[in-house]
Amino acid sequence: MKKVMELFSLSGKTALVTGGAGYLGRAICEALAEAGATVIVASRQLEKCRQFADQLLEQGWKADAEQVDVTDTVSVKQAFRSIRSRHGAIDILVNNAWSGTKNSFESIREEEWKYDLEISLTSVFRCVREALPDLKKNRGVILNVASMYGHTAPDYRIYDSLDLTNPPSYGAAKAGTIQLTKYLASFLSPYGIRVNAISPGPFPHEQTRKNTAFMRQLSSKNPLNRVGEPHELKGAVLLLCSPAGSYMTGQNICVDGGWSIW
Amino acid sequence: MNWFEDLFRLDGRVAVVTGGLGILGRTFCEGLAAYGAHVAVLDLNPGACAEFARQLQQKYGRPCIGVGCDVSKPVQVKRAFQKVEDELGNVRIVLNNAATKTSDIQAFYAPIEKYTLKQWRKVSAVNLDGVFVVAREAGRRMIATGAGGSIIQTSSLYGWVAPNPAMYEGAWYGGHAMNTPAVYSATKAAVHGLTRYLAIQWAPYRIRVNTLVPGGVEHEQNDTFKKNYASRTPLGRMARAEEMVGAVLYLASDASSYMTGQALIVDGGYTAW
């Protein structure tokens, strides 16, 4: 039987993380790199990705950067060609990219709605489609980053200004991601490809954390009475991406401080 | 004749309601009788059951009977169903609804660290064992008659999500400091496990089994609790018992003829955020 540390090892594997230089993306990249994978940090901001990949390299891990706009099929195809030429077929795809504006149901414009769905949901379809030959070849793994707001609604009372409000498009896209995870888990199972999701709870950015009144309210809504720290996603990411999770597919792990249990 | 107008009608169908004298149980009995069902009210106190059944019969003009029955006693359950069959006819609808706080309120509300196994078992004997025994009796008879039926099992919001302890600060129910004990959550969650199991097993016999999941129903809670609860609910208030009746009639009638193994959550949006 495999020893527990071997089960979590990603030695010799290549992982692509979209939105890899972002707030949660960094923690995800670190987790995969620390487990031995070569991590490709990808987003639209190539310079930001390079800097973070260099940081990983300096710490003795294996990393590389790639430019990709997940809303653009041509860009995604181009990125995969470029990655393959340097690293061969990838083993792990983490769909983590997100960017969008804060909005309420009343303020969101149709272009914004379309953009949010495009970057958060359609991007998963697009990246999986491009990655599929690689993942089939390597019996790879897909991890989709969903959200607690993919299965519960925000309590509008804690979002008292447009700077903070979680847009309706976000939860809709994330709910779609959770369902797509199950669909893919079913349809890709013949190829030995596992597909899972994580649903992070409240992990507000540094900027949001400065608003102490909001932070207090947000924390008080959570059984653990606090928000999450990015490193607290590492365990779930590694479980689902490594052989430690080899019998898990189609699941959604909630790393949310208990948000949805009461 | 427009068939849809009669979709929710229960004319002449015999319905058994366990816990029929409870806050929800009484309201369910009224709803069923109002839609034409012949209702058997089952609860611990035979005299009170008979009296309530008499009132139902008078008000709705349907034959109704009251039967004393402790659902944790299989023999009593068997006798009660036999009596219903003899006096009203074959049972088509069962509201598997009885639950208990037991006679020892202090033991019922004890903190989990101090909860005695004895008390846990006393509650489970009704909330879970009783639900099994009633379902088994109903299923046996429905299979034997071949007419099918609908079994509706009452769970709770707290079979779905955990209670928030902050909600119980300063909360009283009927003169006692209240909470939601773990045995309540655990047994109410188990009810739905049984629902899904039975829905599969008995589908070939045209017996549908579904779960009703009520949110907190306003009763003898003090204002502090009502306020606490309301503030955590999108609709901003606790439920009234009558507001569960629509769901019960839906599940009991042919309106839900293609639905089985499901949970109908009536919680004012509590679990939506």
Coordinates of C-alpha atoms in Angstrom, one line a residue:
Chain A
M1 CA 0.0 0.0 0.0
K2 CA 1.2 3.5 -0.8
K3 CA 2.5 5.6 2.1
V4 CA 0.5 8.7 2.9
M5 CA 3.2 11.1 1.7
E6 CA 3.4 9.3 -1.6
L7 CA -0.3 9.7 -2.0
F8 CA -0.1 13.4 -1.9
S9 CA 3.0 13.6 -4.1
L10 CA 2.7 15.4 -7.5
S11 CA 6.3 14.7 -8.4
G12 CA 6.7 14.6 -12.2
K13 CA 3.3 16.2 -12.9
T14 CA 2.5 19.4 -14.7
A15 CA -0.3 21.6 -13.5
L16 CA -2.0 24.6 -15.2
V17 CA -3.7 27.1 -12.9
T18 CA -5.8 29.8 -14.5
G19 CA -5.9 33.0 -12.5
G20 CA -2.8 31.6 -10.9
A21 CA -1.3 34.8 -9.7
G22 CA -4.5 36.0 -8.0
Y23 CA -5.5 36.0 -4.3
L24 CA -6.6 32.4 -4.1
G25 CA -4.7 31.3 -7.3
R26 CA -1.4 31.8 -5.5
A27 CA -2.3 29.5 -2.7
I28 CA -3.4 26.9 -5.2
C29 CA -0.1 27.2 -7.2
E30 CA 1.9 26.9 -4.0
A31 CA 0.1 23.8 -2.9
L32 CA 0.7 22.1 -6.2
A33 CA 4.3 23.2 -6.4
E34 CA 5.1 22.2 -2.8
A35 CA 3.7 18.8 -3.7
G36 CA 6.3 18.5 -6.5
A37 CA 4.3 19.5 -9.6
T38 CA 5.6 21.9 -12.3
V39 CA 3.1 24.7 -12.0
I40 CA 2.2 26.9 -14.9
V41 CA 0.8 30.2 -13.5
A42 CA -1.5 31.6 -16.2
S43 CA -3.6 34.7 -16.6
R44 CA -4.0 37.8 -18.8
Q45 CA -1.3 39.6 -16.9
L46 CA 1.8 37.8 -18.0
E47 CA 4.2 40.0 -16.0
K48 CA 2.3 39.3 -12.7
C49 CA 2.4 35.6 -13.5
R50 CA 6.1 35.7 -14.3
Q51 CA 6.9 37.5 -11.0
F52 CA 5.0 34.9 -9.0
A53 CA 6.5 32.0 -11.0
D54 CA 9.9 33.4 -10.3
Q55 CA 9.0 33.6 -6.6
L56 CA 8.2 29.9 -6.7
L57 CA 11.4 29.1 -8.5
E58 CA 13.4 31.0 -5.9
Q59 CA 11.8 28.9 -3.2
G60 CA 13.1 25.8 -5.0
W61 CA 9.9 24.7 -6.7
K62 CA 9.2 24.1 -10.4
A63 CA 7.2 26.8 -12.1
D64 CA 6.5 28.7 -15.3
A65 CA 4.3 31.5 -16.6
E66 CA 1.9 31.7 -19.5
Q67 CA -0.4 34.4 -20.9
V68 CA -3.9 33.3 -21.4
D69 CA -7.3 35.1 -21.7
V70 CA -9.8 32.5 -20.8
T71 CA -12.6 34.4 -22.4
D72 CA -10.9 34.1 -25.8
T73 CA -10.7 30.7 -27.6
V74 CA -7.8 31.7 -29.8
S75 CA -5.8 32.8 -26.7
V76 CA -6.6 29.5 -24.9
K77 CA -5.5 27.4 -27.9
Q78 CA -2.4 29.5 -28.3
A79 CA -1.5 29.1 -24.6
F80 CA -1.9 25.3 -24.7
R81 CA 0.3 25.1 -27.8
S82 CA 2.9 27.2 -26.0
I83 CA 2.7 25.1 -22.8
R84 CA 2.9 21.8 -24.7
S85 CA 6.0 22.9 -26.6
R86 CA 7.8 23.6 -23.3
H87 CA 6.3 21.0 -20.9
G88 CA 4.5 18.4 -23.0
A89 CA 1.0 17.3 -22.0
I90 CA -0.4 18.7 -18.7
D91 CA -1.7 16.4 -16.0
I92 CA -3.7 18.8 -13.9
L93 CA -6.0 21.7 -14.9
V94 CA -7.2 24.1 -12.3
N95 CA -10.0 26.4 -13.5
N96 CA -9.7 29.3 -11.1
A97 CA -9.9 32.4 -13.1
W98 CA -12.4 35.1 -12.1
S99 CA -12.6 38.8 -12.5
G100 CA -15.7 41.0 -12.6
T101 CA -17.3 44.0 -11.2
K102 CA -19.3 44.3 -8.0
N103 CA -23.0 44.7 -8.8
S104 CA -26.4 44.3 -7.5
F105 CA -29.2 42.7 -9.5
E106 CA -30.5 46.2 -10.3
S107 CA -27.2 47.7 -11.3
I108 CA -25.7 44.9 -13.4
R109 CA -25.7 45.6 -17.1
E110 CA -26.2 42.9 -19.7
E111 CA -22.6 43.2 -21.0
E112 CA -21.3 42.7 -17.4
W113 CA -23.5 39.7 -16.9
K114 CA -22.3 38.2 -20.2
Y115 CA -18.7 38.9 -19.3
D116 CA -19.0 37.3 -15.8
L117 CA -20.6 34.1 -17.2
E118 CA -17.9 34.1 -19.9
I119 CA -14.9 34.3 -17.6
S120 CA -16.3 32.2 -14.8
L121 CA -18.3 29.4 -16.5
T122 CA -17.7 29.3 -20.3
S123 CA -14.0 29.5 -19.6
V124 CA -14.2 26.2 -17.8
F125 CA -15.8 24.6 -20.9
R126 CA -13.2 26.3 -23.1
C127 CA -10.1 25.3 -21.1
V128 CA -11.3 21.7 -20.5
R129 CA -12.0 21.3 -24.2
E130 CA -8.4 22.4 -25.0
A131 CA -6.9 20.4 -22.2
L132 CA -8.8 17.2 -23.1
P133 CA -6.2 15.5 -25.3
D134 CA -3.5 16.0 -22.6
L135 CA -5.8 14.9 -19.8
K136 CA -6.9 11.8 -21.8
K137 CA -3.3 10.9 -22.5
N138 CA -2.2 11.3 -18.8
R139 CA -5.4 10.2 -17.1
G140 CA -5.4 13.7 -15.6
V141 CA -7.3 15.7 -13.1
I142 CA -9.6 18.7 -13.3
L143 CA -10.3 21.0 -10.3
N144 CA -12.9 23.7 -10.7
V145 CA -13.0 26.6 -8.2
A146 CA -16.6 27.2 -7.4
S147 CA -18.0 29.2 -4.4
M148 CA -20.3 29.0 -1.4
Y149 CA -22.4 31.4 -3.5
G150 CA -22.8 28.6 -6.1
H151 CA -25.1 26.8 -3.6
T152 CA -26.4 29.5 -1.2
A153 CA -27.5 33.1 -1.9
P154 CA -25.7 36.1 -0.4
D155 CA -27.5 37.8 2.5
Y156 CA -28.1 41.1 0.9
R157 CA -28.2 42.9 4.3
I158 CA -24.5 42.6 4.8
Y159 CA -23.7 44.1 1.4
D160 CA -24.7 47.7 2.0
S161 CA -22.8 49.3 -0.8
L162 CA -22.0 48.6 -4.5
D163 CA -18.3 48.3 -3.6
L164 CA -19.0 45.1 -1.9
T165 CA -22.1 43.5 -3.4
N166 CA -21.7 40.1 -4.8
P167 CA -23.2 40.2 -8.3
P168 CA -26.0 37.8 -9.4
S169 CA -23.9 36.6 -12.3
Y170 CA -21.3 35.2 -9.9
G171 CA -23.5 32.7 -8.1
A172 CA -25.2 31.7 -11.3
A173 CA -21.9 31.0 -12.9
K174 CA -20.5 29.2 -9.9
A175 CA -23.7 27.0 -9.6
G176 CA -23.2 26.3 -13.3
T177 CA -19.6 25.3 -12.5
I178 CA -20.7 22.9 -9.8
Q179 CA -23.1 21.2 -12.2
L180 CA -20.6 21.2 -15.0
T181 CA -18.2 19.5 -12.6
K182 CA -20.6 16.6 -12.1
Y183 CA -21.3 16.4 -15.8
L184 CA -17.7 16.2 -16.7
A185 CA -17.0 13.7 -13.9
S186 CA -19.5 11.5 -15.5
F187 CA -18.6 12.0 -19.2
L188 CA -14.8 11.9 -18.6
S189 CA -14.8 8.9 -16.3
P190 CA -14.2 6.4 -19.2
Y191 CA -10.8 8.1 -19.7
G192 CA -9.9 7.9 -16.0
I193 CA -10.1 11.7 -15.7
R194 CA -11.4 12.9 -12.4
V195 CA -13.2 16.2 -12.0
N196 CA -14.0 17.9 -8.7
A197 CA -14.7 21.3 -7.3
I198 CA -14.0 23.2 -4.2
S199 CA -16.4 25.8 -2.8
P200 CA -14.4 28.4 -0.8
G201 CA -16.4 30.4 1.7
P202 CA -15.6 34.0 2.6
F203 CA -12.0 34.8 1.5
P204 CA -12.1 38.6 1.1
H205 CA -9.2 40.4 -0.5
E206 CA -6.9 42.7 1.5
Q207 CA -8.8 45.7 0.3
T208 CA -12.1 44.4 1.6
R209 CA -10.5 43.4 4.9
K210 CA -9.9 47.0 5.7
N211 CA -13.6 47.5 6.1
T212 CA -13.9 46.4 9.7
A213 CA -17.6 46.8 10.0
F214 CA -18.2 44.6 7.0
M215 CA -15.6 42.0 8.2
R216 CA -17.4 41.8 11.6
Q217 CA -20.7 41.1 9.9
L218 CA -19.3 38.7 7.4
S219 CA -17.5 36.7 10.2
S220 CA -20.5 36.6 12.5
K221 CA -22.4 34.9 9.8
N222 CA -20.0 32.0 9.8
P223 CA -19.9 29.2 12.4
L224 CA -16.1 29.5 12.7
N225 CA -16.7 33.3 13.2
R226 CA -13.9 34.3 10.9
V227 CA -13.0 34.5 7.2
G228 CA -10.7 32.1 5.5
E229 CA -7.0 32.5 4.9
P230 CA -5.8 31.5 1.4
H231 CA -3.5 28.8 2.7
E232 CA -6.6 27.0 4.2
L233 CA -7.5 25.9 0.6
K234 CA -4.2 24.1 0.1
G235 CA -5.3 20.9 1.8
A236 CA -8.5 20.4 -0.2
V237 CA -6.7 21.4 -3.5
L238 CA -4.0 18.8 -2.9
L239 CA -6.5 16.0 -1.9
L240 CA -8.4 16.5 -5.1
C241 CA -5.5 16.9 -7.4
S242 CA -3.3 14.1 -6.1
P243 CA -3.5 10.3 -5.9
A244 CA -4.8 10.8 -2.3
G245 CA -8.2 11.6 -4.0
S246 CA -8.0 8.8 -6.6
Y247 CA -11.5 7.5 -5.8
M248 CA -13.1 10.9 -5.7
T249 CA -14.9 12.4 -8.7
G250 CA -17.9 14.7 -9.2
Q251 CA -17.6 16.1 -5.7
N252 CA -17.6 19.6 -4.4
I253 CA -15.7 20.2 -1.2
C254 CA -16.9 23.2 0.8
V255 CA -14.0 25.0 2.5
D256 CA -16.2 27.6 4.1
G257 CA -15.8 27.7 7.8
G258 CA -19.2 26.0 8.1
W259 CA -21.0 28.8 6.2
S260 CA -23.6 26.5 4.7
I261 CA -24.3 24.2 7.6
W262 CA -26.6 26.4 9.7
Chain B
M1 CA -65.3 19.1 -16.0
N2 CA -61.9 20.6 -15.5
W3 CA -59.7 17.9 -14.1
F4 CA -57.2 20.4 -12.7
E5 CA -59.8 21.9 -10.3
D6 CA -59.9 18.5 -8.5
L7 CA -56.2 17.9 -8.6
F8 CA -55.8 18.5 -4.8
R9 CA -59.1 16.8 -3.8
L10 CA -58.9 13.9 -1.4
D11 CA -62.6 13.0 -1.4
G12 CA -63.3 9.8 0.4
R13 CA -59.6 8.9 0.9
V14 CA -58.7 7.7 4.4
A15 CA -55.8 9.6 6.0
V16 CA -53.9 8.7 9.2
V17 CA -52.2 11.6 11.0
T18 CA -49.8 10.6 13.8
G19 CA -49.0 13.3 16.2
G20 CA -52.5 14.5 15.2
L21 CA -53.0 16.7 18.2
G22 CA -49.8 18.7 17.9
I23 CA -49.5 22.2 16.6
L24 CA -48.8 21.0 13.0
G25 CA -50.8 17.8 13.4
R26 CA -54.1 19.5 14.2
T27 CA -53.7 21.9 11.3
F28 CA -52.9 19.0 8.9
C29 CA -56.0 17.2 10.0
E30 CA -58.1 20.2 9.3
G31 CA -56.5 20.7 5.9
L32 CA -57.1 17.0 4.9
A33 CA -60.7 17.0 6.1
A34 CA -61.4 20.3 4.3
Y35 CA -60.2 18.6 1.1
G36 CA -62.5 15.7 1.6
A37 CA -60.4 13.1 3.4
H38 CA -61.7 10.9 6.1
V39 CA -59.2 11.6 8.9
A40 CA -58.0 9.3 11.7
V41 CA -56.3 11.4 14.4
L42 CA -53.7 9.4 16.2
D43 CA -52.0 10.7 19.3
L44 CA -51.2 9.6 22.9
N45 CA -54.5 10.8 24.6
P46 CA -57.4 8.7 23.2
G47 CA -60.1 11.0 24.8
A48 CA -58.6 14.2 23.3
C49 CA -58.2 12.4 19.9
A50 CA -61.9 11.4 19.9
E51 CA -62.9 14.9 20.9
F52 CA -60.9 16.6 18.1
A53 CA -62.1 14.0 15.6
R54 CA -65.7 14.8 16.6
Q55 CA -65.0 18.5 16.0
L56 CA -63.5 17.7 12.6
Q57 CA -66.5 15.6 11.6
Q58 CA -68.9 18.3 12.7
K59 CA -67.0 21.1 10.9
Y60 CA -66.2 19.3 7.6
G61 CA -69.0 16.7 7.4
R62 CA -66.5 13.8 6.8
P63 CA -66.3 10.7 8.9
C64 CA -63.3 11.2 11.3
I65 CA -62.1 9.1 14.2
G66 CA -59.7 9.5 17.0
V67 CA -57.4 6.7 18.1
G68 CA -55.0 6.6 21.0
C69 CA -51.7 5.4 19.9
D70 CA -48.1 5.5 21.1
V71 CA -46.1 5.2 17.8
S72 CA -43.1 3.8 19.7
K73 CA -45.2 0.6 20.5
P74 CA -45.6 -1.6 17.4
V75 CA -48.6 -3.4 18.9
Q76 CA -50.5 -0.1 19.4
V77 CA -49.6 1.0 15.9
K78 CA -50.9 -2.3 14.5
R79 CA -54.1 -2.0 16.5
A80 CA -54.6 1.6 15.6
F81 CA -54.3 0.9 11.8
Q82 CA -56.7 -2.1 12.2
K83 CA -59.2 0.2 13.9
V84 CA -58.9 2.8 11.2
E85 CA -59.4 0.1 8.5
D86 CA -62.4 -1.3 10.2
E87 CA -64.1 2.0 10.8
L88 CA -63.0 4.2 7.9
G89 CA -61.7 1.7 5.3
N90 CA -58.3 1.2 3.6
V91 CA -55.7 3.8 4.4
R92 CA -54.4 5.8 1.4
I93 CA -52.6 8.7 3.1
V94 CA -50.3 8.6 6.1
L95 CA -48.8 11.7 7.7
N96 CA -46.0 10.2 9.6
N97 CA -45.7 13.2 11.9
A98 CA -45.3 12.2 15.5
A99 CA -42.3 13.5 17.5
T100 CA -41.6 14.0 21.1
K101 CA -40.0 16.3 23.6
T102 CA -40.7 13.5 26.2
S103 CA -42.2 14.3 29.6
D104 CA -38.8 15.4 31.0
I105 CA -38.3 18.8 29.4
Q106 CA -35.1 19.5 31.4
A107 CA -33.5 16.3 30.1
F108 CA -34.8 17.1 26.6
Y109 CA -33.1 20.5 26.5
A110 CA -29.9 19.3 28.2
P111 CA -26.6 20.3 26.6
I112 CA -25.1 17.7 24.3
E113 CA -22.1 17.0 26.6
K114 CA -24.5 16.1 29.4
Y115 CA -27.2 14.4 27.2
T116 CA -28.0 11.0 28.6
L117 CA -28.2 8.0 26.3
K118 CA -31.5 7.1 28.0
Q119 CA -33.0 10.5 27.0
W120 CA -31.5 10.1 23.5
R121 CA -33.2 6.8 23.1
K122 CA -36.5 8.0 24.5
V123 CA -36.6 10.7 21.8
S124 CA -35.4 8.4 19.1
A125 CA -38.0 5.8 20.0
V126 CA -40.7 8.2 18.8
N127 CA -38.9 10.5 16.2
L128 CA -37.2 7.7 14.3
D129 CA -38.3 4.2 15.5
G130 CA -41.9 5.4 15.6
V131 CA -41.6 6.8 12.1
F132 CA -40.3 3.4 10.9
V133 CA -43.0 1.4 12.7
V134 CA -45.8 3.6 11.3
A135 CA -44.3 3.5 7.8
R136 CA -43.9 -0.3 8.0
E137 CA -47.5 -0.8 9.1
A138 CA -48.8 1.6 6.4
G139 CA -46.7 0.0 3.7
R140 CA -47.8 -3.5 4.5
R141 CA -51.4 -2.5 4.3
M142 CA -51.0 -0.4 1.1
I143 CA -49.2 -3.3 -0.6
A144 CA -51.9 -5.7 0.5
T145 CA -54.7 -3.6 -0.9
G146 CA -52.8 -2.8 -4.1
A147 CA -54.3 0.7 -4.2
G148 CA -51.1 2.5 -3.6
G149 CA -50.9 5.6 -1.4
S150 CA -48.9 8.6 -0.2
I151 CA -46.8 8.7 2.9
I152 CA -45.6 12.1 4.1
Q153 CA -42.9 12.2 6.8
T154 CA -42.3 15.3 8.8
S155 CA -38.7 16.2 9.1
S156 CA -37.4 19.7 10.1
L157 CA -35.2 22.5 9.0
Y158 CA -32.8 21.1 11.7
G159 CA -32.5 17.9 9.8
W160 CA -31.0 19.9 7.1
V161 CA -28.8 22.5 8.8
A162 CA -27.5 22.9 12.3
P163 CA -29.1 25.3 14.7
N164 CA -27.2 28.6 15.3
P165 CA -26.5 28.7 19.1
A166 CA -26.7 32.5 19.1
M167 CA -30.4 32.3 18.2
Y168 CA -31.1 30.7 21.6
E169 CA -29.7 33.4 23.8
G170 CA -32.6 34.5 26.0
A171 CA -34.9 32.1 24.2
W172 CA -37.8 30.5 26.0
Y173 CA -40.5 28.0 24.9
G174 CA -43.6 27.6 27.0
G175 CA -41.7 28.7 30.2
H176 CA -38.5 26.8 29.6
A177 CA -35.1 27.9 28.3
M178 CA -35.1 26.3 24.9
N179 CA -32.7 25.0 22.3
T180 CA -32.7 22.4 19.6
P181 CA -31.1 19.2 20.9
A182 CA -28.8 17.1 18.8
V183 CA -31.1 14.1 19.0
Y184 CA -33.8 16.2 17.3
S185 CA -31.5 17.2 14.4
A186 CA -30.2 13.6 14.0
T187 CA -33.5 11.9 14.0
K188 CA -35.1 14.5 11.7
A189 CA -32.2 14.0 9.2
A190 CA -32.7 10.2 9.5
V191 CA -36.3 10.6 8.6
H192 CA -35.4 11.7 5.1
G193 CA -33.0 8.8 4.7
L194 CA -35.9 6.5 5.4
T195 CA -38.1 8.5 3.0
R196 CA -35.6 7.9 0.1
Y197 CA -35.2 4.3 1.0
L198 CA -38.9 3.6 1.1
A199 CA -39.6 5.7 -2.0
I200 CA -37.4 3.3 -4.0
Q201 CA -38.6 0.1 -2.3
W202 CA -42.3 0.8 -2.6
A203 CA -42.4 2.6 -6.0
P204 CA -43.5 -0.7 -7.7
Y205 CA -46.5 -0.7 -5.4
R206 CA -47.5 2.9 -6.3
I207 CA -46.7 4.1 -2.8
R208 CA -45.1 7.5 -2.9
V209 CA -43.0 8.6 0.1
N210 CA -41.9 12.2 0.5
T211 CA -40.6 14.4 3.3
L212 CA -42.0 17.7 4.5
V213 CA -39.3 20.0 5.9
P214 CA -40.9 22.8 7.9
G215 CA -39.0 25.8 9.1
G216 CA -39.6 27.2 12.6
V217 CA -43.4 27.4 13.4
E218 CA -44.6 30.2 15.7
H219 CA -46.0 28.8 18.9
E220 CA -45.1 29.4 22.5
Q221 CA -41.6 30.8 21.8
N222 CA -40.9 34.2 23.6
D223 CA -40.5 37.4 21.6
T224 CA -36.7 37.2 21.9
F225 CA -36.6 33.9 20.0
K226 CA -39.1 35.0 17.5
K227 CA -37.0 38.1 16.7
N228 CA -33.8 36.1 16.6
Y229 CA -35.3 33.6 14.2
A230 CA -37.0 36.2 12.1
S231 CA -33.8 38.1 11.5
R232 CA -32.2 35.0 10.1
T233 CA -35.0 34.3 7.7
P234 CA -35.3 36.0 4.3
L235 CA -39.1 36.4 4.7
G236 CA -38.4 38.0 8.1
R237 CA -40.7 35.9 10.3
M238 CA -41.5 32.5 11.6
A239 CA -44.0 30.2 9.9
R240 CA -47.6 29.9 10.8
A241 CA -48.8 26.3 11.1
E242 CA -51.4 26.8 8.4
E243 CA -48.6 27.7 5.9
M244 CA -47.5 24.0 5.9
V245 CA -50.9 22.8 4.8
G246 CA -50.5 23.6 1.1
A247 CA -47.4 21.5 0.9
V248 CA -49.1 18.6 2.8
L249 CA -52.1 18.7 0.4
Y250 CA -49.8 18.8 -2.5
L251 CA -47.9 15.7 -1.4
A252 CA -51.0 13.8 -0.2
S253 CA -53.0 14.4 -3.4
D254 CA -52.7 13.4 -7.1
A255 CA -51.2 16.9 -7.6
S256 CA -47.8 15.2 -6.8
S257 CA -48.5 11.9 -8.5
Y258 CA -45.0 12.0 -10.2
M259 CA -43.1 12.9 -7.1
T260 CA -41.4 10.5 -4.7
G261 CA -38.4 10.4 -2.5
Q262 CA -38.3 14.2 -2.4
A263 CA -38.1 16.7 0.4
L264 CA -40.3 19.8 0.2
I265 CA -38.6 22.6 2.2
V266 CA -41.1 25.2 3.5
D267 CA -38.7 27.5 5.5
G268 CA -39.3 31.1 4.4
G269 CA -36.0 31.0 2.6
Y270 CA -33.9 30.1 5.7
T271 CA -31.7 27.7 3.9
A272 CA -31.4 29.8 0.7
W273 CA -28.7 32.1 2.0

